[in-house]
């Protein structure tokens, strides 16, 4: 093993496999920014002298934050920003929370000033109709008053903490620090819905979106020749299909494979997001074809670029869709370098399917049980929500095959029992695989095409690809038999296809009307089209 391989292996082994077990928050105690999860770890409460020391430390960090916002001496500003960032990393959970709340509330915009300016603005009147053309200089003066008041309003509507964000953005290491700061804010908001903190998050997210625009990012093809420190981050941050060993990593960066990442000059050596691509003859139907099958085909024979994994590395950039721009850039690059590639597709997980299905089965089984009870209400109120989600032949097959294996008074109970069995035992039975395939494939198509949240696809990965301009091409049975794949989606995976000539059209129709584009094969699972579905043949 060469030195690079050994370095990657040793560093990776030193990382915990489960990111939820990390003892550090995003950059707490780790100024290099090697983090895997945006989560502040709560520490035990301190007592006595330690508590006094902690309080003094908090006040010092708070003072440095105030100085970083209020001071005008540029020659010492860098030192103050360094003091603030290093001091922030030394704080525990409760004091970070206190500091962020102070930032959100005490350095918000001045609403009294905003109200006064609004009153002034509403008191101004423009001449209208034919009289306006005779007003001349008087009219020009009135417009000047409008412009001045509008400028003052724009300034007043900016919160004071914008100064801190702007200064950190131009400070060495400041952009990384801001992403960690936001990761901590998001962590707190998962536990407490605090309006001022949510406003702070929204403003910081908007700023980060501007500073991380595609024009400011560098698209870099990641290869085995890159520094070990960069490759180690690929191993650590891979979120879809974990990289098992150095042979696996080398394969993903070798012949027939590509890996591209977005880098920012202010965060050198660390991809903000990266995508893995397999060059194939056809669109893969299982993850095994991509990760573990025979050696790749010669690249000259490839006609399909398959995106099989996309991973974000910074929890603090959550909600900033860098993936959309990354996919488009990669398609453009591959099309330029390999004109024989005609198909751009994904092999994607369906992370929310099994959770949705199990919840649906459990609730519908209860409704069915309530309706079968003789003392059930005669007004039929429960039947309002009653839905037998199985077809008659599926119900019969499940009941006929469940003798002594899966308990239940109806097909939904039997199906629920099978899908929640220990170690996914149903996957080891050819009979149960055959019986469960029709309802699971049909219900998965329904989940992808018809289940919505605020007019958009309920599944997070589906929503990501659809808003980027993809269409749903095919769902694949037993495509991922790993523990994660079975737990998330019963082993089913989905192919999304990106057609260059349709990307903008499909993205716009999905964004504006919630239209989900899908192939005819997928629609055969769910019957006639609904209003917000569109078939693409």
PDB file of C-alpha atoms in Angstrom, residues 109 113-122 146-158:
ATOM      1  CA  UNK A 109     -33.126  45.763  12.806  1.00  0.00           C
ATOM      2  CA  UNK A 113     -36.900  53.600  12.830  1.00  0.00           C
ATOM      3  CA  UNK A 114     -38.589  51.447  10.175  1.00  0.00           C
ATOM      4  CA  UNK A 115     -42.041  52.534  11.372  1.00  0.00           C
ATOM      5  CA  UNK A 116     -41.087  56.206  11.282  1.00  0.00           C
ATOM      6  CA  UNK A 117     -39.708  55.905   7.774  1.00  0.00           C
ATOM      7  CA  UNK A 118     -42.837  54.088   6.630  1.00  0.00           C
ATOM      8  CA  UNK A 119     -44.977  56.920   7.984  1.00  0.00           C
ATOM      9  CA  UNK A 120     -42.838  59.425   6.077  1.00  0.00           C
ATOM     10  CA  UNK A 121     -43.095  57.383   2.911  1.00  0.00           C
ATOM     11  CA  UNK A 122     -46.855  56.997   3.125  1.00  0.00           C
ATOM     12  CA  UNK A 146     -38.972  59.380  -2.572  1.00  0.00           C
ATOM     13  CA  UNK A 147     -35.532  58.071  -3.538  1.00  0.00           C
ATOM     14  CA  UNK A 148     -33.959  59.311  -0.310  1.00  0.00           C
ATOM     15  CA  UNK A 149     -36.696  57.809   1.868  1.00  0.00           C
ATOM     16  CA  UNK A 150     -36.525  54.500  -0.026  1.00  0.00           C
ATOM     17  CA  UNK A 151     -32.747  54.390   0.420  1.00  0.00           C
ATOM     18  CA  UNK A 152     -33.127  55.014   4.147  1.00  0.00           C
ATOM     19  CA  UNK A 153     -35.781  52.305   4.340  1.00  0.00           C
ATOM     20  CA  UNK A 154     -33.544  49.791   2.598  1.00  0.00           C
ATOM     21  CA  UNK A 155     -30.784  50.588   5.068  1.00  0.00           C
ATOM     22  CA  UNK A 156     -33.100  50.399   8.087  1.00  0.00           C
ATOM     23  CA  UNK A 157     -34.467  47.017   6.977  1.00  0.00           C
ATOM     24  CA  UNK A 158     -31.011  45.463   7.240  1.00  0.00           C
TER      25      UNK A 158
END
